[in-house]
Short mmCIF file of C-alpha atoms and ligand atoms in Angstrom, two decimals:
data_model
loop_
_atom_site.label_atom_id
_atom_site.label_comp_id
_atom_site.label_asym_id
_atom_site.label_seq_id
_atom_site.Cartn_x
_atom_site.Cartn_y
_atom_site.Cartn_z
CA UNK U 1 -49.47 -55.94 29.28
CA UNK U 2 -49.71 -55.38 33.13
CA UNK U 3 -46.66 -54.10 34.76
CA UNK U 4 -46.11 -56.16 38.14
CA UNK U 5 -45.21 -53.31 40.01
CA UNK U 6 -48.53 -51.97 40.05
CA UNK U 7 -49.88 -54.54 42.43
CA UNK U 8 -49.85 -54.36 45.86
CA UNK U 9 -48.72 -57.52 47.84
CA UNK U 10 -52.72 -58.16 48.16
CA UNK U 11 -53.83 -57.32 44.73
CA UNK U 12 -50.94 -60.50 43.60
CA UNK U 13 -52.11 -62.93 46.23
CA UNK U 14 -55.99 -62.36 45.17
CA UNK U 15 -54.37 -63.15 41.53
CA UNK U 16 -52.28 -66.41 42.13
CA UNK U 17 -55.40 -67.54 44.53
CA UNK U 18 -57.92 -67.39 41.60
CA UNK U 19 -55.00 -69.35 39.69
CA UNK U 20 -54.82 -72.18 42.57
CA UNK U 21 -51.53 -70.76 43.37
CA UNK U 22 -50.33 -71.01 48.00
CA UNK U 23 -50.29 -67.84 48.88
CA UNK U 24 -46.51 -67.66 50.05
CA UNK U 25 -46.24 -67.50 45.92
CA UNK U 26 -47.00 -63.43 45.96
CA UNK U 27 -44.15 -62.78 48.18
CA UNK U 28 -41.38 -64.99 46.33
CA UNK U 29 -42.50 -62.97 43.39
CA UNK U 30 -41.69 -60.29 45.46
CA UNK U 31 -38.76 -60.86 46.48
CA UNK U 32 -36.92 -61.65 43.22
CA UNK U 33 -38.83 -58.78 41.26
CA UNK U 34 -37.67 -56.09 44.24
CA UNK U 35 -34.97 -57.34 45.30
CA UNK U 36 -32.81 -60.03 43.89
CA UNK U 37 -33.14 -57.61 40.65
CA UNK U 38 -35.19 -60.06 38.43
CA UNK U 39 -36.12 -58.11 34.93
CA UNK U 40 -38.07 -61.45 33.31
CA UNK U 41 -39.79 -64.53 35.29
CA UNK U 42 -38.01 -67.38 33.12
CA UNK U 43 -34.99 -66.98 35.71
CA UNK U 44 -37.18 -67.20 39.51
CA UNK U 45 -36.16 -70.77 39.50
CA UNK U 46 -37.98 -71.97 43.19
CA UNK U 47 -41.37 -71.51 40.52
CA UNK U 48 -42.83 -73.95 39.06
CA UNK U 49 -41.94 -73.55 35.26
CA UNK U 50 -45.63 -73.73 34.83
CA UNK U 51 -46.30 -70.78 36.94
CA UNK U 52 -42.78 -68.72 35.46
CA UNK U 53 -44.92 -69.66 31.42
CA UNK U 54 -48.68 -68.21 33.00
CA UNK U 55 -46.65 -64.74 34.71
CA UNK U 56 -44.82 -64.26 31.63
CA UNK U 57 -47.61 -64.25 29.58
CA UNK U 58 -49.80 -62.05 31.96
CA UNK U 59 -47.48 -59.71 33.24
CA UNK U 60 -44.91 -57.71 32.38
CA UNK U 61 -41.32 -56.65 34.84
CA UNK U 62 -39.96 -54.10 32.67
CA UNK U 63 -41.97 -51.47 30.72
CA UNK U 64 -39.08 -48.91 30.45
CA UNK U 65 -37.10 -48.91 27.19
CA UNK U 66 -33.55 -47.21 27.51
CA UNK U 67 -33.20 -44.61 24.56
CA UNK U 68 -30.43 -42.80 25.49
CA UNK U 69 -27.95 -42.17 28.35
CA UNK U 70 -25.81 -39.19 29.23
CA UNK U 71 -23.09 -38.65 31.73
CA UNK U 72 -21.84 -35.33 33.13
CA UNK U 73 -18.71 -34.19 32.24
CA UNK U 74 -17.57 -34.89 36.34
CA UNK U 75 -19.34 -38.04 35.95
CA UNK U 76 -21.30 -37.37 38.92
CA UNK U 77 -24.55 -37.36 37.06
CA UNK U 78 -26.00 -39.62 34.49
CA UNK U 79 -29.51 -39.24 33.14
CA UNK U 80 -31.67 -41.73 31.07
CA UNK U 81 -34.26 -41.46 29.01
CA UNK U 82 -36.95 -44.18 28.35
CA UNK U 83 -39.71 -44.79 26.50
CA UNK U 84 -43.06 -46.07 27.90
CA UNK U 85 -44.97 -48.77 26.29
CA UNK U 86 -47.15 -46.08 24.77
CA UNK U 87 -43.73 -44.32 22.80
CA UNK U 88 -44.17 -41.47 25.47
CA UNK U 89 -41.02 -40.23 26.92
CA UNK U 90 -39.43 -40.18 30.54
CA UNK U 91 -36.48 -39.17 32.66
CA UNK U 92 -34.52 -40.28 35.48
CA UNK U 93 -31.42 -39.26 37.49
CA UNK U 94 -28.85 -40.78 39.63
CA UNK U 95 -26.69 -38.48 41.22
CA UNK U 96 -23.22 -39.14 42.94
CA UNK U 97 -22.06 -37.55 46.04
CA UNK U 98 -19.24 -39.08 47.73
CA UNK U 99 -21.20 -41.36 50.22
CA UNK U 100 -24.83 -40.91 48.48
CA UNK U 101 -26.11 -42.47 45.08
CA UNK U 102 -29.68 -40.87 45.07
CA UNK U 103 -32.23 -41.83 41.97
CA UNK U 104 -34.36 -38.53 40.88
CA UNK U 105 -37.24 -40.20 39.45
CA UNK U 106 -40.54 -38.87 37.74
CA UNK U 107 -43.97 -39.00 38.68
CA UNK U 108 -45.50 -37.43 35.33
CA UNK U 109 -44.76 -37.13 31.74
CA UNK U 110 -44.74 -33.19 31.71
CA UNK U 111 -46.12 -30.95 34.15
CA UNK U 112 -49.43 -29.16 34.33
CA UNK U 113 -48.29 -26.76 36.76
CA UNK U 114 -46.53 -24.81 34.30
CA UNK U 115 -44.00 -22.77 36.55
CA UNK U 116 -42.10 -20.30 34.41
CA UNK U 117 -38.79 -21.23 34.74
CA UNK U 118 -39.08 -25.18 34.95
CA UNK U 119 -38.42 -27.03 31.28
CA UNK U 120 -40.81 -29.58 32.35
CA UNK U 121 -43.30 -27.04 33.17
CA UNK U 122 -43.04 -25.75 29.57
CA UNK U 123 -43.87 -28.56 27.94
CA UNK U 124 -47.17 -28.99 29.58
CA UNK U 125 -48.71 -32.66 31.25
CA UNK U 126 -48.89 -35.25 28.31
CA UNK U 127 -50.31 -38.07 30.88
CA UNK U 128 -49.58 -39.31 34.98
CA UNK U 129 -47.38 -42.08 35.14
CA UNK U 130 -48.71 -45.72 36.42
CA UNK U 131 -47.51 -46.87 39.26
CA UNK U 132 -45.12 -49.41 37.84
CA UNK U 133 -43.69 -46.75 35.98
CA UNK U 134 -42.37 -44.79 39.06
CA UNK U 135 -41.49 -48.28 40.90
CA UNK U 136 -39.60 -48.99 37.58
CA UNK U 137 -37.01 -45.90 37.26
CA UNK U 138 -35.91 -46.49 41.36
CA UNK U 139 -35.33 -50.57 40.38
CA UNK U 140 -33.49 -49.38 37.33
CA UNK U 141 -31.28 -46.84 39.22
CA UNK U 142 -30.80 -49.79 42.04
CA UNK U 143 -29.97 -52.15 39.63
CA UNK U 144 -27.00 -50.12 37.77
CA UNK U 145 -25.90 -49.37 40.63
CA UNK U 146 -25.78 -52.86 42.22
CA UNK U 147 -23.89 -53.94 38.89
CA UNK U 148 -21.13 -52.06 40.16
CA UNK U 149 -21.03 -53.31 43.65
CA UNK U 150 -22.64 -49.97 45.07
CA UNK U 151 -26.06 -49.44 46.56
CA UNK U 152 -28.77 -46.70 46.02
CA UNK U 153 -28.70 -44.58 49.36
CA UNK U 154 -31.65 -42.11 48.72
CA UNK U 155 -34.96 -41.70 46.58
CA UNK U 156 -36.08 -38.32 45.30
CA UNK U 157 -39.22 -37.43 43.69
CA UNK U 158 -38.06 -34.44 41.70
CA UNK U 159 -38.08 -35.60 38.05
CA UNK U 160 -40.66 -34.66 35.45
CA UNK U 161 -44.30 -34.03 36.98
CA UNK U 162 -45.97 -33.41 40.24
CA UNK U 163 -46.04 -36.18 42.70
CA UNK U 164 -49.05 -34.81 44.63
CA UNK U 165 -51.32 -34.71 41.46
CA UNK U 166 -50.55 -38.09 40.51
CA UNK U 167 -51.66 -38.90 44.07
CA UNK U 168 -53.01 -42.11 44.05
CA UNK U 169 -49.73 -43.95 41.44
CA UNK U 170 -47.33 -41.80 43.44
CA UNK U 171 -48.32 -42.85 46.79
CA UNK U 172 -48.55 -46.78 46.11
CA UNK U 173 -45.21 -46.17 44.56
CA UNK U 174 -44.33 -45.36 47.91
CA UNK U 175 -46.11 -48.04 49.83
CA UNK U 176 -44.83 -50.01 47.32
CA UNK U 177 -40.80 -49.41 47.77
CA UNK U 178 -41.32 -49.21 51.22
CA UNK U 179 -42.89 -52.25 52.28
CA UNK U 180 -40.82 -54.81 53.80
CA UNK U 181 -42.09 -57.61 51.27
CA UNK U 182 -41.39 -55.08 48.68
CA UNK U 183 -37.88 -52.96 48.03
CA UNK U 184 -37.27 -52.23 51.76
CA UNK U 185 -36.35 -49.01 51.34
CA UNK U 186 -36.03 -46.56 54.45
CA UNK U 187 -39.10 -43.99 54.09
CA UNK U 188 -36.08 -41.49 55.92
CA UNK U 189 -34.22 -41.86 52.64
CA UNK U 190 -36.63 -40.85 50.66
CA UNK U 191 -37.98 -37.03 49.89
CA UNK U 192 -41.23 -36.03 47.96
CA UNK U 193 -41.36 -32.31 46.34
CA UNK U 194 -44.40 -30.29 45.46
CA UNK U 195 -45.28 -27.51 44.27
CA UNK U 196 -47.83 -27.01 46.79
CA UNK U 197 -51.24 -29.02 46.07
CA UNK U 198 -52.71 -28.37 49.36
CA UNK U 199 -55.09 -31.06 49.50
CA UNK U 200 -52.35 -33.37 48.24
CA UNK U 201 -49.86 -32.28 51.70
CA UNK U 202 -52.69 -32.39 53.96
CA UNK U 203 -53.44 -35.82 52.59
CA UNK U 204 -49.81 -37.09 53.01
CA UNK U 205 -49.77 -35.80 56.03
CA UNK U 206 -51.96 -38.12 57.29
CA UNK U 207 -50.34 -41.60 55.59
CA UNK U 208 -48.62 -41.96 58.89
CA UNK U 209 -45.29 -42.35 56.53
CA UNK U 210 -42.09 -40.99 57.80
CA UNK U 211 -41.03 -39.93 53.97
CA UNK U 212 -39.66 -36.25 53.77
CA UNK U 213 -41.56 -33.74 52.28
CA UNK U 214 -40.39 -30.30 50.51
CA UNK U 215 -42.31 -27.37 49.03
CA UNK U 216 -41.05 -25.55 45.88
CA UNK U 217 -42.03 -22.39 47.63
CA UNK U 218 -39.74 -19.63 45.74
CA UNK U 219 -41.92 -16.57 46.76
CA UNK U 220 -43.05 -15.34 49.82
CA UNK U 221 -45.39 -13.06 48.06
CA UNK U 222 -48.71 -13.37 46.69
CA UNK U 223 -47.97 -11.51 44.16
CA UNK U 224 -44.61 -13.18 43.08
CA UNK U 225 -45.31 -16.32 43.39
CA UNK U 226 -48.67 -15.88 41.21
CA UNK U 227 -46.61 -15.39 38.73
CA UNK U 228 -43.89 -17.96 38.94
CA UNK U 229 -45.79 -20.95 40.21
CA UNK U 230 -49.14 -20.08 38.46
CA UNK U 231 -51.03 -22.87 40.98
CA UNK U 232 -50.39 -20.48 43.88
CA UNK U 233 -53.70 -18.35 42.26
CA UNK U 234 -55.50 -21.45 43.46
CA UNK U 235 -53.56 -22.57 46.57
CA UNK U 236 -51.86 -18.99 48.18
CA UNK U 237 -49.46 -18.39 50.53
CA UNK U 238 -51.92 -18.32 53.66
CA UNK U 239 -53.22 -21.18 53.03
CA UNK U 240 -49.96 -23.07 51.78
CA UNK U 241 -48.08 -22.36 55.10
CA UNK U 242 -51.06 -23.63 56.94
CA UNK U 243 -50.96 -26.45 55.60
CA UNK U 244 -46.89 -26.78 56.13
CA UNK U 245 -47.60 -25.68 59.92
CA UNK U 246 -49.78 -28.83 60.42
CA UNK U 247 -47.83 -31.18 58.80
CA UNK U 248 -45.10 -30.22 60.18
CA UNK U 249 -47.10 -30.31 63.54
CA UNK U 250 -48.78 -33.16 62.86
CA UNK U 251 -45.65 -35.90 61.55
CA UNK U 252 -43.15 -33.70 63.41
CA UNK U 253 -40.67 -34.46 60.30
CA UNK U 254 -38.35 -31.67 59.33
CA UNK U 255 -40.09 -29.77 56.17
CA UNK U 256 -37.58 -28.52 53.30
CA UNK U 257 -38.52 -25.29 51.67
CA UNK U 258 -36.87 -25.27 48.09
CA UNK U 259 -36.32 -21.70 46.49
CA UNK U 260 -34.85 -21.04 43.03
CA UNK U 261 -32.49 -18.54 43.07
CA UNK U 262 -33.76 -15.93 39.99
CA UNK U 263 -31.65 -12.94 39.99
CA UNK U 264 -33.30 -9.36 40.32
CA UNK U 265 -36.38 -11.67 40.60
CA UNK U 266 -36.91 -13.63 44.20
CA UNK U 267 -33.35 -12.92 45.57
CA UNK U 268 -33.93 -9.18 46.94
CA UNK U 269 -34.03 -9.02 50.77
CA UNK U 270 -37.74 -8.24 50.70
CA UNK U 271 -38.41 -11.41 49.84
CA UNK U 272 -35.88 -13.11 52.33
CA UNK U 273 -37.41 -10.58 55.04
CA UNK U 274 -41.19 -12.07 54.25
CA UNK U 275 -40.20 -15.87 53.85
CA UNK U 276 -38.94 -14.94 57.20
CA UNK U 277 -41.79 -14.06 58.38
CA UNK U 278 -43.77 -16.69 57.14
CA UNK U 279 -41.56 -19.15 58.77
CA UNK U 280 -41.72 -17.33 62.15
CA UNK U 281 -45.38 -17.30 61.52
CA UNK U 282 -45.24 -21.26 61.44
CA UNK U 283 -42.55 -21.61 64.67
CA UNK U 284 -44.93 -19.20 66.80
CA UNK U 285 -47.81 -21.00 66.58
CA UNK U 286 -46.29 -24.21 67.59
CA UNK U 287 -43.18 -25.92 68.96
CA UNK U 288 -41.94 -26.80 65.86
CA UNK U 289 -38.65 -25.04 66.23
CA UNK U 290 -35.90 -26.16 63.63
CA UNK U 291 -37.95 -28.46 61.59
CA UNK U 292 -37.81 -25.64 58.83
CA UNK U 293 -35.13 -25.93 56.59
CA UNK U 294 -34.56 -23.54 53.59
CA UNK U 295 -33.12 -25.20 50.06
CA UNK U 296 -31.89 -22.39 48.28
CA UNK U 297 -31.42 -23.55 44.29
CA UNK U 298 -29.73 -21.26 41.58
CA UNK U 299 -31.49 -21.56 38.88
CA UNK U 300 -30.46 -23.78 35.98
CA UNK U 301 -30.83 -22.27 32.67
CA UNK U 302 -34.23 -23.58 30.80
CA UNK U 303 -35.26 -22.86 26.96
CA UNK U 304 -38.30 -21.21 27.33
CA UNK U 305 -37.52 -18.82 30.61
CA UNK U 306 -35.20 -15.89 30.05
CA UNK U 307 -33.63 -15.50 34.09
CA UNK U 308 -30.51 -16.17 35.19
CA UNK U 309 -29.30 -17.61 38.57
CA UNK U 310 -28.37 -15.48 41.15
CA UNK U 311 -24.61 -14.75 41.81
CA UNK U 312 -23.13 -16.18 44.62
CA UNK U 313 -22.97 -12.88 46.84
CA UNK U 314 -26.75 -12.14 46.74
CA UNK U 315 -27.43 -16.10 47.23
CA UNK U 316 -25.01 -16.04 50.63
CA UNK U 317 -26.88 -12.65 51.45
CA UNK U 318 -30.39 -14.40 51.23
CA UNK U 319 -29.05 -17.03 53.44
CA UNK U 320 -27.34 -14.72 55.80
CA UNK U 321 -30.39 -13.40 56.11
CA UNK U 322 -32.18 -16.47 57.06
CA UNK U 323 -29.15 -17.70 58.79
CA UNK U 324 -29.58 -14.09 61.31
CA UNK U 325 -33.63 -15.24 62.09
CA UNK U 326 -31.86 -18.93 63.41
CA UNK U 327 -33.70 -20.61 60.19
CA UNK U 328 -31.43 -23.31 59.06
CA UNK U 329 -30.70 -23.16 54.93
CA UNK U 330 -28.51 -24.27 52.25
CA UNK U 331 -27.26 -23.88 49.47
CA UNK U 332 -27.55 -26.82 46.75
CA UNK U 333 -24.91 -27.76 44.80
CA UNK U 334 -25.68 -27.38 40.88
CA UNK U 335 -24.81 -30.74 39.20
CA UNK U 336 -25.49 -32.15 35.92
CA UNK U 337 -25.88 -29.13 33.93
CA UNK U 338 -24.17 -29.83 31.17
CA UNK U 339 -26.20 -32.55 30.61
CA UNK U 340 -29.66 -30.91 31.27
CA UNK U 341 -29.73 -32.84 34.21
CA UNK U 342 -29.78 -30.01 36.65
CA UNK U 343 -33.19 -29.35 38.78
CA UNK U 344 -35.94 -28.89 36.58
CA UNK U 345 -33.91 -29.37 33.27
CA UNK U 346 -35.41 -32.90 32.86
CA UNK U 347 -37.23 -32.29 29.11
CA UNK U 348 -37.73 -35.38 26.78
CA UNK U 349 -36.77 -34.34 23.21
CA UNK U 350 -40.99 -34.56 22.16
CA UNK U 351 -43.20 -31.82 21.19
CA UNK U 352 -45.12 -31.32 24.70
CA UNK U 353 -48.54 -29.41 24.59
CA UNK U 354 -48.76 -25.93 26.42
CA UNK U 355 -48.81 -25.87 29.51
CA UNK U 356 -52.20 -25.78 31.22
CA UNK U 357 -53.12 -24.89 34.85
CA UNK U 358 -54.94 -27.79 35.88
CA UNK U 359 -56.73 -28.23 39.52
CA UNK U 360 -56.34 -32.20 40.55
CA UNK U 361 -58.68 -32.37 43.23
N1 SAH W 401 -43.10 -30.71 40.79
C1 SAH W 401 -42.34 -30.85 41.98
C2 SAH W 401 -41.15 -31.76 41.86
C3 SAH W 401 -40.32 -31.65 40.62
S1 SAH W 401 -39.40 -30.18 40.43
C4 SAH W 401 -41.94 -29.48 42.49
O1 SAH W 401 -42.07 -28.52 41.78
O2 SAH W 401 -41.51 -29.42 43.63
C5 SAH W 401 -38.06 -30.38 41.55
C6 SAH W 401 -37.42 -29.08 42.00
O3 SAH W 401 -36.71 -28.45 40.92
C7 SAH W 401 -38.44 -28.06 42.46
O4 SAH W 401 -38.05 -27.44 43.65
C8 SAH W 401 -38.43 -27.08 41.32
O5 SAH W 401 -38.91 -25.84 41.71
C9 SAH W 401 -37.00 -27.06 40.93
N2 SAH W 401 -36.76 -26.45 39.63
C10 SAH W 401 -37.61 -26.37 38.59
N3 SAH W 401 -37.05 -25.71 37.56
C11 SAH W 401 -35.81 -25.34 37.96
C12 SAH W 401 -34.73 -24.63 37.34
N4 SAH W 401 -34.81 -24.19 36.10
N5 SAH W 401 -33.60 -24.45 38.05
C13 SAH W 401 -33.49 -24.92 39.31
N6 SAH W 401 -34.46 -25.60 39.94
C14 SAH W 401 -35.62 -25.80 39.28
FE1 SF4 W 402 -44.21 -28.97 37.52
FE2 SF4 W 402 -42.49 -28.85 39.57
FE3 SF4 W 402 -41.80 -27.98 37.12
FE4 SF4 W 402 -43.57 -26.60 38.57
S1 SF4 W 402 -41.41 -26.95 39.08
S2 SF4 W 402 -43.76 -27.10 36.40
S3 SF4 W 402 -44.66 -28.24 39.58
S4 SF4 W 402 -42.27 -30.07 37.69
#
């Protein structure tokens, strides 16, 4: 059955028109499917119970099936895992902080992109997610948390997959959560991560949205990053940080670079030295000053990838380093481990196929 929350606003109206349905109808569907938390139709009580019997049997408001739940050990961190309609298996997050409740959601069942040290990554793509499906997991993290009074502060788009080659569902996800008919949810609140797809960033860049972006950049070699974000064979450095430069340029939004911490791998002050220089590279060609900001990660353990995570005193040396060139950069806070909740941990307990480098454009 259809999931509601792949229509657009339009796309519902055309729908309940062709039924004989006012058009005002769409948005009260709206409103009690986005926001008033609605998970059937047999309770939107201004509808005609005609109406409530036709969506019912035409459309569906929740396609994900809870399976399982865990909770960190701080409680900070609690992870579900559904199952789609099709028995495939998903992910989400909500993490804790003490004024932000942010939903981690996923964009793909798997990963194609098959970077080395990510657990998603190793179990290869097994299918994009709909559009419904990625509305679905930010409702579901509102909801829980509305049940206890609180409110989701931020969206991130760091679960399983990559958003920018599920382009098309991932984007009217967006539309979809932002528009004020739909969730109302500030596009400031809410962050995108890729891996890179260059097409995908210069298309985004041009939405007109003022969502965050961050690239998983974790090398600032060629040669390094070939080998732990295999795509980077297809979209290099050179033409990666181009791309950064004009969106950057372009939306004039601050750009997060995210960088796993591997010890003895990407943590040596060559490689702080040359992201340096690639983000100098940006700042000189353009006013952009201070719209950089580096995300540095330690990693989080992963089956299939033998590194470790930095220690601490080569992490705070990396960002000394970056710290010294006036580039602003952090250092994230691991959370959820123990849970396999951590960044890049997310893994559904099914037999994924190897991981394949696939080009999406
Ligand atoms: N595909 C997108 C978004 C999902 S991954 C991307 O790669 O950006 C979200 C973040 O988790 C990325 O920065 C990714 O590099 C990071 N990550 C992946 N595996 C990790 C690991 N084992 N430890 C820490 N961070 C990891
Ligand atoms: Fe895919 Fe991101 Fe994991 Fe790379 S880090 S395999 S792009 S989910």
């Amino acid at each position: 059955m259809q999931s509601l929350f792949d229509l657009s606003l339009e796309e519902l109206t055309e729908i309940l028109a062709g039924w004989g349905e006012p058009r005002y109808r769409a948005r009260q569907i709206w409103a009690w499917a986005y926001r008033r938390g609605a998970t059937e139709f047999e309770g939107m009580t201004d509808l005609p119970k005609s109406l409530r019997v036709r969506l019912a049997q035409t459309f569906t408001l929740s396609t994900l099936r809870l399976i399982a739940e865990r909770v960190s050990s701080d409680g900070w961190t609690r992870k579900w895992l559904f199952a789609l309609p099709d028995g495939t298996q998903i992910e989400a997050v909500l993490m804790e902080y003490t004024d932000r409740r942010t939903a981690c959601v996923s964009t793909q069942a798997g990963c194609a992109m098959g970077c080395a040290f990510c657990a998603t990554g190793q179990m290869g793509l097994l299918r994009n997610l709909t559009t419904g499906e990625i509305i679905e997991q930010v409702l579901w993290v509102g909801r829980w948390l509305a049940s206890r009074g609180e409110r989701l502060t931020h969206v991130v788009f760091m679960g399983m997959g990559e958003p920018l080659a599920n382009y098309g569902n991932t984007a009217k996800a967006l539309r979809l959560l932002i528009h004020p008919d739909g969730f109302r949810f500030g596009q400031r609140r809410i962050t995108v991560s890729t891996v890179g797809i260059v097409p995908g960033i210069r298309r985004f860049a041009q939405e007109g949205w003022e969502v965050n972006l961050a690239i998983s950049l974790h090398a600032a070699t060629d040669d390094l990053r070939n080998r732990l974000v295999p795509i980077n064979r297809i979209y290099p450095l050179q033409m990666l940080m181009a791309a950064a430069r004009d969106y950057v340029e372009r939306t004039r939004r601050r750009l997060t670079c995210e960088w796993v911490m591997i010890h003895g791998v990407n943590d040596t002050m060559e490689q702080a030295n040359a992201l340096v220089e690639w983000i100098r590279g940006m700042l000189g060609t353009s006013a952009v000053g201070h719209l950089v900001h580096v995300n540095l990660i330690p990693l989080n353990p992963t089956p299939g990838f033998p590194g470790e995570a930095s220690p601490p005193a080569r992490i705070e040396a990396f960002r000394r380093t970056l710290e010294k060139a006036r580039i602003p950069c952090t250092v994230r806070v691991r959370r959820g481990i123990d849970v396999a909740a951590g960044c890049g941990q997310l893994r559904a307990e099914i037999t994924g196929r190897k991981p394949l480098l696939a080009v999406p454009f």
